[in-house]
């Protein structure tokens, strides 16, 4: 089977982790998560940090700790010094580092939800190393009001104007990258459609990628993942599922405790293990904030706008 890299692009809090984990649940696919953040771990002073690259395994990770070669990762991705960066660029001229990830994962489809066009541009820069790999792009959109609300929940001091303008900058950059990407290997997707109608949305994605749709993909929490970073709330359903079938070990308790620093645990703790459309912004974003957002970015948000039914608002 032809090897394929799937880039998931979108602003923060767009649902990319959900899509990544669902696609990574395919029998011939592997979910990397936010692969661009690997360097944060590799360049830490102690190699002990390497043991915690995986954002899912409670302790020892059978993928990142046993199958992956740390020296190879450091060669390609470390930027600890200018020498490290130079060596990485030189190595990338001769071989595509994703080749190692296909080998280690033993999968033909690898998903990279790094989200940022700058990262994808850099990975694609040595096009001669992509002869045997097909790159695909999924542009993950979400109603800008929901994205802005998620940022404000996490960074309330930034204010609606600053957060909205940041969202607009991201969208402008991503629109440009999407327009320039290969016409037959890209697709737009909305988080709302994915969460409300996951089966049809994932079927269309599988058709684009040329892989067979597997219904079990939608229960991503039942599959093994070795995901880097990403949305902690989405990953929390994996921990919740595990707790139903195994004793809660000290390592699992520590993993859950650590992850709760990065998401609204009160919301996710009361969710059942299922894909659910998150419309918290409808009740959390004030009327004044919505008006300010519409004044600044209403026109840009039209392609992403999600019509809320009256009963949802209630």
PDB file of C-alpha atoms in Angstrom:
ATOM      1  CA  UNK A   1       0.000   0.000   0.000  1.00  0.00           C
ATOM      2  CA  UNK A   2       1.228   3.520  -0.816  1.00  0.00           C
ATOM      3  CA  UNK A   3       2.539   5.339   2.240  1.00  0.00           C
ATOM      4  CA  UNK A   4       0.555   8.423   3.197  1.00  0.00           C
ATOM      5  CA  UNK A   5       1.067  11.317   5.601  1.00  0.00           C
ATOM      6  CA  UNK A   6      -2.112  13.104   6.674  1.00  0.00           C
ATOM      7  CA  UNK A   7      -1.576  16.666   7.880  1.00  0.00           C
ATOM      8  CA  UNK A   8      -4.394  18.030  10.037  1.00  0.00           C
ATOM      9  CA  UNK A   9      -4.418  21.827   9.965  1.00  0.00           C
ATOM     10  CA  UNK A  10      -6.540  24.199  12.009  1.00  0.00           C
ATOM     11  CA  UNK A  11      -6.516  26.831  14.749  1.00  0.00           C
ATOM     12  CA  UNK A  12      -6.167  25.825  18.369  1.00  0.00           C
ATOM     13  CA  UNK A  13      -9.250  24.177  19.924  1.00  0.00           C
ATOM     14  CA  UNK A  14     -10.605  23.183  16.495  1.00  0.00           C
ATOM     15  CA  UNK A  15     -11.156  19.475  17.190  1.00  0.00           C
ATOM     16  CA  UNK A  16      -7.945  18.257  15.551  1.00  0.00           C
ATOM     17  CA  UNK A  17      -7.182  15.830  18.395  1.00  0.00           C
ATOM     18  CA  UNK A  18     -10.583  14.177  17.998  1.00  0.00           C
ATOM     19  CA  UNK A  19     -10.066  13.706  14.262  1.00  0.00           C
ATOM     20  CA  UNK A  20      -6.483  12.533  14.759  1.00  0.00           C
ATOM     21  CA  UNK A  21      -7.469   9.842  17.265  1.00  0.00           C
ATOM     22  CA  UNK A  22     -10.369   8.623  15.125  1.00  0.00           C
ATOM     23  CA  UNK A  23      -8.211   8.303  12.009  1.00  0.00           C
ATOM     24  CA  UNK A  24      -5.425   6.765  14.091  1.00  0.00           C
ATOM     25  CA  UNK A  25      -7.866   4.040  15.146  1.00  0.00           C
ATOM     26  CA  UNK A  26      -7.886   2.631  11.613  1.00  0.00           C
ATOM     27  CA  UNK A  27      -6.154  -0.751  11.429  1.00  0.00           C
ATOM     28  CA  UNK A  28      -3.516   0.607   9.036  1.00  0.00           C
ATOM     29  CA  UNK A  29      -3.043   4.094  10.524  1.00  0.00           C
ATOM     30  CA  UNK A  30      -0.984   5.604  13.319  1.00  0.00           C
ATOM     31  CA  UNK A  31      -1.756   8.813  15.201  1.00  0.00           C
ATOM     32  CA  UNK A  32       1.271  10.988  16.011  1.00  0.00           C
ATOM     33  CA  UNK A  33      -0.626  13.836  17.619  1.00  0.00           C
ATOM     34  CA  UNK A  34       1.032  17.273  17.598  1.00  0.00           C
ATOM     35  CA  UNK A  35       4.309  15.986  16.239  1.00  0.00           C
ATOM     36  CA  UNK A  36       5.905  19.434  16.037  1.00  0.00           C
ATOM     37  CA  UNK A  37       6.002  19.536  19.837  1.00  0.00           C
ATOM     38  CA  UNK A  38       8.327  16.538  19.971  1.00  0.00           C
ATOM     39  CA  UNK A  39      11.319  18.888  20.086  1.00  0.00           C
ATOM     40  CA  UNK A  40      10.187  20.248  23.456  1.00  0.00           C
ATOM     41  CA  UNK A  41      10.836  16.807  24.905  1.00  0.00           C
ATOM     42  CA  UNK A  42      13.976  15.985  22.944  1.00  0.00           C
ATOM     43  CA  UNK A  43      15.762  19.194  23.910  1.00  0.00           C
ATOM     44  CA  UNK A  44      15.135  18.915  27.626  1.00  0.00           C
ATOM     45  CA  UNK A  45      18.338  18.538  29.668  1.00  0.00           C
ATOM     46  CA  UNK A  46      17.570  14.998  30.811  1.00  0.00           C
ATOM     47  CA  UNK A  47      16.742  12.008  28.643  1.00  0.00           C
ATOM     48  CA  UNK A  48      14.236  11.056  31.326  1.00  0.00           C
ATOM     49  CA  UNK A  49      11.815  13.428  29.632  1.00  0.00           C
ATOM     50  CA  UNK A  50      11.864  11.074  26.650  1.00  0.00           C
ATOM     51  CA  UNK A  51       9.934   8.538  28.721  1.00  0.00           C
ATOM     52  CA  UNK A  52       6.979  10.927  28.788  1.00  0.00           C
ATOM     53  CA  UNK A  53       6.628  11.741  25.101  1.00  0.00           C
ATOM     54  CA  UNK A  54       3.478   9.626  24.952  1.00  0.00           C
ATOM     55  CA  UNK A  55       0.422  11.499  26.172  1.00  0.00           C
ATOM     56  CA  UNK A  56      -1.691   8.372  26.611  1.00  0.00           C
ATOM     57  CA  UNK A  57       0.352   5.590  28.236  1.00  0.00           C
ATOM     58  CA  UNK A  58       0.391   5.870  32.001  1.00  0.00           C
ATOM     59  CA  UNK A  59       4.046   5.000  32.349  1.00  0.00           C
ATOM     60  CA  UNK A  60       6.238   2.976  29.996  1.00  0.00           C
ATOM     61  CA  UNK A  61       5.242   3.390  26.342  1.00  0.00           C
ATOM     62  CA  UNK A  62       5.748   0.334  24.090  1.00  0.00           C
ATOM     63  CA  UNK A  63       6.069   2.602  21.057  1.00  0.00           C
ATOM     64  CA  UNK A  64       8.123   5.659  22.041  1.00  0.00           C
ATOM     65  CA  UNK A  65      10.231   3.782  24.598  1.00  0.00           C
ATOM     66  CA  UNK A  66      10.743   0.440  22.821  1.00  0.00           C
ATOM     67  CA  UNK A  67      10.370   0.841  19.050  1.00  0.00           C
ATOM     68  CA  UNK A  68      11.569   4.365  18.362  1.00  0.00           C
ATOM     69  CA  UNK A  69      15.254   5.292  18.048  1.00  0.00           C
ATOM     70  CA  UNK A  70      16.031   8.337  20.180  1.00  0.00           C
ATOM     71  CA  UNK A  71      19.286   9.176  18.323  1.00  0.00           C
ATOM     72  CA  UNK A  72      17.441   9.278  14.980  1.00  0.00           C
ATOM     73  CA  UNK A  73      14.726  11.552  16.384  1.00  0.00           C
ATOM     74  CA  UNK A  74      17.323  13.868  17.867  1.00  0.00           C
ATOM     75  CA  UNK A  75      19.248  14.009  14.600  1.00  0.00           C
ATOM     76  CA  UNK A  76      16.217  15.222  12.661  1.00  0.00           C
ATOM     77  CA  UNK A  77      14.339  17.297  15.226  1.00  0.00           C
ATOM     78  CA  UNK A  78      16.668  18.608  17.915  1.00  0.00           C
ATOM     79  CA  UNK A  79      17.398  22.346  17.818  1.00  0.00           C
ATOM     80  CA  UNK A  80      19.401  22.465  20.994  1.00  0.00           C
ATOM     81  CA  UNK A  81      22.257  24.264  19.221  1.00  0.00           C
ATOM     82  CA  UNK A  82      22.899  25.656  15.739  1.00  0.00           C
ATOM     83  CA  UNK A  83      24.958  22.537  15.050  1.00  0.00           C
ATOM     84  CA  UNK A  84      21.970  20.304  15.888  1.00  0.00           C
ATOM     85  CA  UNK A  85      19.720  22.360  13.591  1.00  0.00           C
ATOM     86  CA  UNK A  86      22.256  22.221  10.775  1.00  0.00           C
ATOM     87  CA  UNK A  87      22.710  18.483  11.035  1.00  0.00           C
ATOM     88  CA  UNK A  88      18.949  17.995  10.994  1.00  0.00           C
ATOM     89  CA  UNK A  89      18.557  20.057   7.821  1.00  0.00           C
ATOM     90  CA  UNK A  90      21.382  18.157   6.142  1.00  0.00           C
ATOM     91  CA  UNK A  91      19.895  14.774   7.087  1.00  0.00           C
ATOM     92  CA  UNK A  92      16.473  15.857   5.845  1.00  0.00           C
ATOM     93  CA  UNK A  93      17.991  16.541   2.411  1.00  0.00           C
ATOM     94  CA  UNK A  94      18.800  12.845   1.997  1.00  0.00           C
ATOM     95  CA  UNK A  95      15.882  11.095   3.709  1.00  0.00           C
ATOM     96  CA  UNK A  96      12.344  11.907   4.749  1.00  0.00           C
ATOM     97  CA  UNK A  97      12.140  11.368   8.547  1.00  0.00           C
ATOM     98  CA  UNK A  98       8.557  10.147   8.243  1.00  0.00           C
ATOM     99  CA  UNK A  99      10.034   7.012   6.641  1.00  0.00           C
ATOM    100  CA  UNK A 100      11.226   5.943  10.092  1.00  0.00           C
ATOM    101  CA  UNK A 101       7.765   6.479  11.560  1.00  0.00           C
ATOM    102  CA  UNK A 102       6.228   4.182   8.949  1.00  0.00           C
ATOM    103  CA  UNK A 103       8.823   1.580   9.860  1.00  0.00           C
ATOM    104  CA  UNK A 104       8.429   1.905  13.642  1.00  0.00           C
ATOM    105  CA  UNK A 105       4.622   1.990  13.587  1.00  0.00           C
ATOM    106  CA  UNK A 106       4.314  -0.703  10.897  1.00  0.00           C
ATOM    107  CA  UNK A 107       1.454   1.317   9.377  1.00  0.00           C
ATOM    108  CA  UNK A 108       0.955   2.787   5.902  1.00  0.00           C
ATOM    109  CA  UNK A 109      -0.918   5.914   7.019  1.00  0.00           C
ATOM    110  CA  UNK A 110       0.541   8.306   9.592  1.00  0.00           C
ATOM    111  CA  UNK A 111      -1.420  11.276  10.952  1.00  0.00           C
ATOM    112  CA  UNK A 112       0.342  14.468  12.020  1.00  0.00           C
ATOM    113  CA  UNK A 113      -2.018  16.944  13.711  1.00  0.00           C
ATOM    114  CA  UNK A 114       0.582  19.666  14.251  1.00  0.00           C
ATOM    115  CA  UNK A 115      -1.970  22.155  12.868  1.00  0.00           C
ATOM    116  CA  UNK A 116       0.502  24.865  11.791  1.00  0.00           C
ATOM    117  CA  UNK A 117       1.156  25.669   8.081  1.00  0.00           C
ATOM    118  CA  UNK A 118       4.759  26.678   8.895  1.00  0.00           C
ATOM    119  CA  UNK A 119       5.485  23.181  10.207  1.00  0.00           C
ATOM    120  CA  UNK A 120       3.904  21.483   7.185  1.00  0.00           C
ATOM    121  CA  UNK A 121       5.775  23.781   4.799  1.00  0.00           C
ATOM    122  CA  UNK A 122       9.056  22.830   6.409  1.00  0.00           C
ATOM    123  CA  UNK A 123       8.278  19.095   6.222  1.00  0.00           C
ATOM    124  CA  UNK A 124       7.409  19.391   2.527  1.00  0.00           C
ATOM    125  CA  UNK A 125      10.381  21.583   1.603  1.00  0.00           C
ATOM    126  CA  UNK A 126      12.606  18.681   0.420  1.00  0.00           C
ATOM    127  CA  UNK A 127      10.122  17.452  -2.163  1.00  0.00           C
ATOM    128  CA  UNK A 128      12.532  14.948  -3.721  1.00  0.00           C
ATOM    129  CA  UNK A 129      12.316  12.894  -0.491  1.00  0.00           C
ATOM    130  CA  UNK A 130       8.517  12.557  -0.912  1.00  0.00           C
ATOM    131  CA  UNK A 131       8.653  10.425  -4.070  1.00  0.00           C
ATOM    132  CA  UNK A 132       7.255   7.361  -2.295  1.00  0.00           C
ATOM    133  CA  UNK A 133       4.992   9.192   0.164  1.00  0.00           C
ATOM    134  CA  UNK A 134       1.700  10.935  -0.595  1.00  0.00           C
ATOM    135  CA  UNK A 135       0.936  13.997   1.558  1.00  0.00           C
ATOM    136  CA  UNK A 136      -2.720  14.800   2.322  1.00  0.00           C
ATOM    137  CA  UNK A 137      -4.204  17.848   4.023  1.00  0.00           C
ATOM    138  CA  UNK A 138      -7.341  18.094   6.156  1.00  0.00           C
ATOM    139  CA  UNK A 139      -8.317  21.656   7.025  1.00  0.00           C
ATOM    140  CA  UNK A 140     -10.215  21.390  10.299  1.00  0.00           C
ATOM    141  CA  UNK A 141     -12.559  24.325  10.842  1.00  0.00           C
ATOM    142  CA  UNK A 142     -14.738  25.297  13.765  1.00  0.00           C
ATOM    143  CA  UNK A 143     -17.070  28.201  14.466  1.00  0.00           C
ATOM    144  CA  UNK A 144     -14.749  31.037  15.420  1.00  0.00           C
ATOM    145  CA  UNK A 145     -16.940  31.913  18.386  1.00  0.00           C
ATOM    146  CA  UNK A 146     -16.331  28.456  19.842  1.00  0.00           C
ATOM    147  CA  UNK A 147     -12.568  28.721  19.264  1.00  0.00           C
ATOM    148  CA  UNK A 148     -12.397  32.185  20.810  1.00  0.00           C
ATOM    149  CA  UNK A 149     -14.451  31.037  23.791  1.00  0.00           C
ATOM    150  CA  UNK A 150     -12.057  28.126  24.404  1.00  0.00           C
ATOM    151  CA  UNK A 151      -9.088  30.495  24.366  1.00  0.00           C
ATOM    152  CA  UNK A 152     -10.828  32.899  26.739  1.00  0.00           C
ATOM    153  CA  UNK A 153     -11.659  30.034  29.093  1.00  0.00           C
ATOM    154  CA  UNK A 154      -7.974  29.205  29.229  1.00  0.00           C
ATOM    155  CA  UNK A 155      -6.557  32.746  28.981  1.00  0.00           C
ATOM    156  CA  UNK A 156      -9.256  35.112  30.326  1.00  0.00           C
ATOM    157  CA  UNK A 157      -6.847  38.039  30.679  1.00  0.00           C
ATOM    158  CA  UNK A 158      -6.222  38.276  26.940  1.00  0.00           C
ATOM    159  CA  UNK A 159      -9.621  39.760  26.147  1.00  0.00           C
ATOM    160  CA  UNK A 160     -12.006  39.197  23.253  1.00  0.00           C
ATOM    161  CA  UNK A 161     -10.319  41.642  20.850  1.00  0.00           C
ATOM    162  CA  UNK A 162      -6.832  40.146  21.124  1.00  0.00           C
ATOM    163  CA  UNK A 163      -8.048  36.543  20.947  1.00  0.00           C
ATOM    164  CA  UNK A 164     -10.282  37.262  17.941  1.00  0.00           C
ATOM    165  CA  UNK A 165      -7.496  39.014  16.028  1.00  0.00           C
ATOM    166  CA  UNK A 166      -5.192  36.069  16.727  1.00  0.00           C
ATOM    167  CA  UNK A 167      -7.828  33.688  15.331  1.00  0.00           C
ATOM    168  CA  UNK A 168      -8.107  35.826  12.194  1.00  0.00           C
ATOM    169  CA  UNK A 169      -4.336  35.760  11.638  1.00  0.00           C
ATOM    170  CA  UNK A 170      -4.349  31.974  11.865  1.00  0.00           C
ATOM    171  CA  UNK A 171      -7.272  31.640   9.449  1.00  0.00           C
ATOM    172  CA  UNK A 172      -5.654  33.938   6.875  1.00  0.00           C
ATOM    173  CA  UNK A 173      -2.444  31.905   6.957  1.00  0.00           C
ATOM    174  CA  UNK A 174      -4.291  28.581   6.763  1.00  0.00           C
ATOM    175  CA  UNK A 175      -6.565  29.669   3.930  1.00  0.00           C
ATOM    176  CA  UNK A 176      -3.495  30.567   1.872  1.00  0.00           C
ATOM    177  CA  UNK A 177      -1.770  27.247   2.595  1.00  0.00           C
ATOM    178  CA  UNK A 178      -4.923  25.272   1.761  1.00  0.00           C
ATOM    179  CA  UNK A 179      -5.433  27.095  -1.543  1.00  0.00           C
ATOM    180  CA  UNK A 180      -1.872  26.264  -2.626  1.00  0.00           C
ATOM    181  CA  UNK A 181      -1.990  22.587  -1.620  1.00  0.00           C
ATOM    182  CA  UNK A 182      -2.474  19.819  -4.205  1.00  0.00           C
ATOM    183  CA  UNK A 183      -6.097  19.929  -5.361  1.00  0.00           C
ATOM    184  CA  UNK A 184      -6.766  16.163  -5.225  1.00  0.00           C
ATOM    185  CA  UNK A 185      -5.289  15.508  -1.784  1.00  0.00           C
ATOM    186  CA  UNK A 186      -7.096  17.937   0.445  1.00  0.00           C
ATOM    187  CA  UNK A 187     -10.447  18.314   2.131  1.00  0.00           C
ATOM    188  CA  UNK A 188     -12.186  20.812   4.394  1.00  0.00           C
ATOM    189  CA  UNK A 189     -13.927  19.530   7.469  1.00  0.00           C
ATOM    190  CA  UNK A 190     -15.908  21.172  10.237  1.00  0.00           C
ATOM    191  CA  UNK A 191     -15.617  20.089  13.851  1.00  0.00           C
ATOM    192  CA  UNK A 192     -19.366  20.474  14.259  1.00  0.00           C
ATOM    193  CA  UNK A 193     -20.106  18.084  11.383  1.00  0.00           C
ATOM    194  CA  UNK A 194     -17.548  15.605  12.673  1.00  0.00           C
ATOM    195  CA  UNK A 195     -18.993  15.583  16.201  1.00  0.00           C
ATOM    196  CA  UNK A 196     -22.646  15.629  15.118  1.00  0.00           C
ATOM    197  CA  UNK A 197     -22.339  13.151  12.233  1.00  0.00           C
ATOM    198  CA  UNK A 198     -19.032  11.294  12.670  1.00  0.00           C
ATOM    199  CA  UNK A 199     -19.869   8.292  10.495  1.00  0.00           C
ATOM    200  CA  UNK A 200     -20.524  10.188   7.265  1.00  0.00           C
ATOM    201  CA  UNK A 201     -17.687  12.617   7.905  1.00  0.00           C
ATOM    202  CA  UNK A 202     -15.106   9.893   8.468  1.00  0.00           C
ATOM    203  CA  UNK A 203     -16.409   7.867   5.514  1.00  0.00           C
ATOM    204  CA  UNK A 204     -15.757  10.865   3.236  1.00  0.00           C
ATOM    205  CA  UNK A 205     -12.269  11.254   4.712  1.00  0.00           C
ATOM    206  CA  UNK A 206     -11.445   7.579   4.208  1.00  0.00           C
ATOM    207  CA  UNK A 207     -12.602   7.854   0.605  1.00  0.00           C
ATOM    208  CA  UNK A 208     -10.196  10.747   0.038  1.00  0.00           C
ATOM    209  CA  UNK A 209      -7.330   8.793   1.616  1.00  0.00           C
ATOM    210  CA  UNK A 210      -8.135   5.640  -0.341  1.00  0.00           C
ATOM    211  CA  UNK A 211      -8.595   3.474   2.742  1.00  0.00           C
ATOM    212  CA  UNK A 212     -11.566   1.365   3.747  1.00  0.00           C
ATOM    213  CA  UNK A 213     -13.879   2.858   6.373  1.00  0.00           C
ATOM    214  CA  UNK A 214     -13.955   0.818   9.590  1.00  0.00           C
ATOM    215  CA  UNK A 215     -16.901   1.498  11.946  1.00  0.00           C
ATOM    216  CA  UNK A 216     -14.701   0.685  14.958  1.00  0.00           C
ATOM    217  CA  UNK A 217     -12.687   3.846  14.265  1.00  0.00           C
ATOM    218  CA  UNK A 218     -15.382   5.945  15.910  1.00  0.00           C
ATOM    219  CA  UNK A 219     -14.743   4.282  19.276  1.00  0.00           C
ATOM    220  CA  UNK A 220     -11.232   5.708  19.389  1.00  0.00           C
ATOM    221  CA  UNK A 221     -10.996   5.218  23.171  1.00  0.00           C
ATOM    222  CA  UNK A 222     -10.994   1.438  22.664  1.00  0.00           C
ATOM    223  CA  UNK A 223      -7.798   1.487  20.568  1.00  0.00           C
ATOM    224  CA  UNK A 224      -4.130   1.759  21.464  1.00  0.00           C
ATOM    225  CA  UNK A 225      -2.706   5.238  20.915  1.00  0.00           C
ATOM    226  CA  UNK A 226       0.693   6.801  21.538  1.00  0.00           C
ATOM    227  CA  UNK A 227      -0.295  10.383  20.960  1.00  0.00           C
ATOM    228  CA  UNK A 228       1.919  13.459  21.524  1.00  0.00           C
ATOM    229  CA  UNK A 229       0.177  16.340  23.322  1.00  0.00           C
ATOM    230  CA  UNK A 230      -3.204  17.363  21.842  1.00  0.00           C
ATOM    231  CA  UNK A 231      -6.432  18.154  23.678  1.00  0.00           C
ATOM    232  CA  UNK A 232      -6.431  16.602  27.135  1.00  0.00           C
ATOM    233  CA  UNK A 233     -10.214  16.532  27.347  1.00  0.00           C
ATOM    234  CA  UNK A 234     -10.505  14.414  24.211  1.00  0.00           C
ATOM    235  CA  UNK A 235      -7.836  12.043  25.512  1.00  0.00           C
ATOM    236  CA  UNK A 236      -9.576  11.839  28.894  1.00  0.00           C
ATOM    237  CA  UNK A 237     -12.220   9.540  27.396  1.00  0.00           C
ATOM    238  CA  UNK A 238      -9.435   6.993  26.830  1.00  0.00           C
ATOM    239  CA  UNK A 239      -8.584   7.071  30.547  1.00  0.00           C
ATOM    240  CA  UNK A 240     -12.266   6.862  31.484  1.00  0.00           C
ATOM    241  CA  UNK A 241     -12.714   3.815  29.263  1.00  0.00           C
ATOM    242  CA  UNK A 242      -9.621   2.129  30.718  1.00  0.00           C
ATOM    243  CA  UNK A 243     -10.870   2.628  34.271  1.00  0.00           C
ATOM    244  CA  UNK A 244     -13.953   0.547  33.457  1.00  0.00           C
ATOM    245  CA  UNK A 245     -11.901  -2.553  32.716  1.00  0.00           C
ATOM    246  CA  UNK A 246      -8.754  -2.341  34.815  1.00  0.00           C
ATOM    247  CA  UNK A 247      -7.825  -1.342  38.365  1.00  0.00           C
ATOM    248  CA  UNK A 248      -6.871   2.311  38.641  1.00  0.00           C
ATOM    249  CA  UNK A 249      -3.109   2.124  39.106  1.00  0.00           C
ATOM    250  CA  UNK A 250      -0.995   4.835  40.711  1.00  0.00           C
ATOM    251  CA  UNK A 251       0.512   5.611  37.304  1.00  0.00           C
ATOM    252  CA  UNK A 252      -2.945   6.069  35.742  1.00  0.00           C
ATOM    253  CA  UNK A 253      -4.073   8.309  38.618  1.00  0.00           C
ATOM    254  CA  UNK A 254      -0.965  10.469  38.156  1.00  0.00           C
ATOM    255  CA  UNK A 255      -1.521  10.643  34.398  1.00  0.00           C
ATOM    256  CA  UNK A 256      -5.125  11.770  34.875  1.00  0.00           C
ATOM    257  CA  UNK A 257      -4.130  14.285  37.548  1.00  0.00           C
ATOM    258  CA  UNK A 258      -1.446  15.756  35.309  1.00  0.00           C
ATOM    259  CA  UNK A 259      -3.702  15.982  32.247  1.00  0.00           C
ATOM    260  CA  UNK A 260      -6.442  17.794  34.167  1.00  0.00           C
ATOM    261  CA  UNK A 261      -4.191  20.830  34.396  1.00  0.00           C
ATOM    262  CA  UNK A 262      -4.787  21.453  30.700  1.00  0.00           C
ATOM    263  CA  UNK A 263      -8.540  21.068  30.203  1.00  0.00           C
ATOM    264  CA  UNK A 264     -11.884  21.715  31.885  1.00  0.00           C
ATOM    265  CA  UNK A 265     -12.160  18.517  33.901  1.00  0.00           C
ATOM    266  CA  UNK A 266     -15.556  19.449  35.321  1.00  0.00           C
ATOM    267  CA  UNK A 267     -17.066  19.319  31.826  1.00  0.00           C
ATOM    268  CA  UNK A 268     -15.333  16.128  30.661  1.00  0.00           C
ATOM    269  CA  UNK A 269     -15.740  14.229  33.940  1.00  0.00           C
ATOM    270  CA  UNK A 270     -19.514  14.222  33.546  1.00  0.00           C
ATOM    271  CA  UNK A 271     -19.474  13.120  29.905  1.00  0.00           C
ATOM    272  CA  UNK A 272     -20.223   9.549  28.970  1.00  0.00           C
ATOM    273  CA  UNK A 273     -17.656   7.779  26.791  1.00  0.00           C
ATOM    274  CA  UNK A 274     -18.943   8.968  23.426  1.00  0.00           C
ATOM    275  CA  UNK A 275     -18.346  11.610  20.771  1.00  0.00           C
ATOM    276  CA  UNK A 276     -20.388  14.654  21.728  1.00  0.00           C
ATOM    277  CA  UNK A 277     -20.752  18.050  20.074  1.00  0.00           C
ATOM    278  CA  UNK A 278     -19.312  20.724  22.376  1.00  0.00           C
ATOM    279  CA  UNK A 279     -21.415  23.893  22.204  1.00  0.00           C
ATOM    280  CA  UNK A 280     -20.393  25.423  25.525  1.00  0.00           C
ATOM    281  CA  UNK A 281     -19.649  28.733  23.867  1.00  0.00           C
ATOM    282  CA  UNK A 282     -23.391  29.340  23.363  1.00  0.00           C
ATOM    283  CA  UNK A 283     -23.882  29.788  27.110  1.00  0.00           C
ATOM    284  CA  UNK A 284     -20.377  30.857  28.150  1.00  0.00           C
ATOM    285  CA  UNK A 285     -19.638  33.639  25.662  1.00  0.00           C
ATOM    286  CA  UNK A 286     -21.361  36.838  26.765  1.00  0.00           C
ATOM    287  CA  UNK A 287     -23.642  38.802  24.464  1.00  0.00           C
ATOM    288  CA  UNK A 288     -21.146  41.685  24.416  1.00  0.00           C
ATOM    289  CA  UNK A 289     -18.308  39.311  23.525  1.00  0.00           C
ATOM    290  CA  UNK A 290     -20.339  37.826  20.659  1.00  0.00           C
ATOM    291  CA  UNK A 291     -21.089  41.310  19.349  1.00  0.00           C
ATOM    292  CA  UNK A 292     -17.419  42.290  19.558  1.00  0.00           C
ATOM    293  CA  UNK A 293     -16.406  39.097  17.752  1.00  0.00           C
ATOM    294  CA  UNK A 294     -18.969  39.656  14.994  1.00  0.00           C
ATOM    295  CA  UNK A 295     -17.851  43.253  14.563  1.00  0.00           C
ATOM    296  CA  UNK A 296     -14.194  42.210  14.158  1.00  0.00           C
ATOM    297  CA  UNK A 297     -14.444  38.818  12.446  1.00  0.00           C
ATOM    298  CA  UNK A 298     -18.064  38.180  11.511  1.00  0.00           C
ATOM    299  CA  UNK A 299     -17.388  38.203   7.773  1.00  0.00           C
ATOM    300  CA  UNK A 300     -14.389  35.878   8.066  1.00  0.00           C
ATOM    301  CA  UNK A 301     -16.362  33.492  10.277  1.00  0.00           C
ATOM    302  CA  UNK A 302     -19.194  32.952   7.782  1.00  0.00           C
ATOM    303  CA  UNK A 303     -17.667  29.787   6.210  1.00  0.00           C
ATOM    304  CA  UNK A 304     -17.241  28.332   9.724  1.00  0.00           C
ATOM    305  CA  UNK A 305     -20.454  29.566  11.310  1.00  0.00           C
ATOM    306  CA  UNK A 306     -22.620  26.897  12.904  1.00  0.00           C
ATOM    307  CA  UNK A 307     -26.336  27.554  13.111  1.00  0.00           C
ATOM    308  CA  UNK A 308     -27.524  26.955  16.646  1.00  0.00           C
ATOM    309  CA  UNK A 309     -31.055  25.722  17.128  1.00  0.00           C
ATOM    310  CA  UNK A 310     -33.161  27.549  19.695  1.00  0.00           C
ATOM    311  CA  UNK A 311     -33.376  24.492  21.928  1.00  0.00           C
ATOM    312  CA  UNK A 312     -29.564  24.308  21.990  1.00  0.00           C
ATOM    313  CA  UNK A 313     -29.398  27.930  23.111  1.00  0.00           C
ATOM    314  CA  UNK A 314     -31.909  27.173  25.850  1.00  0.00           C
TER     315      UNK A 314
END
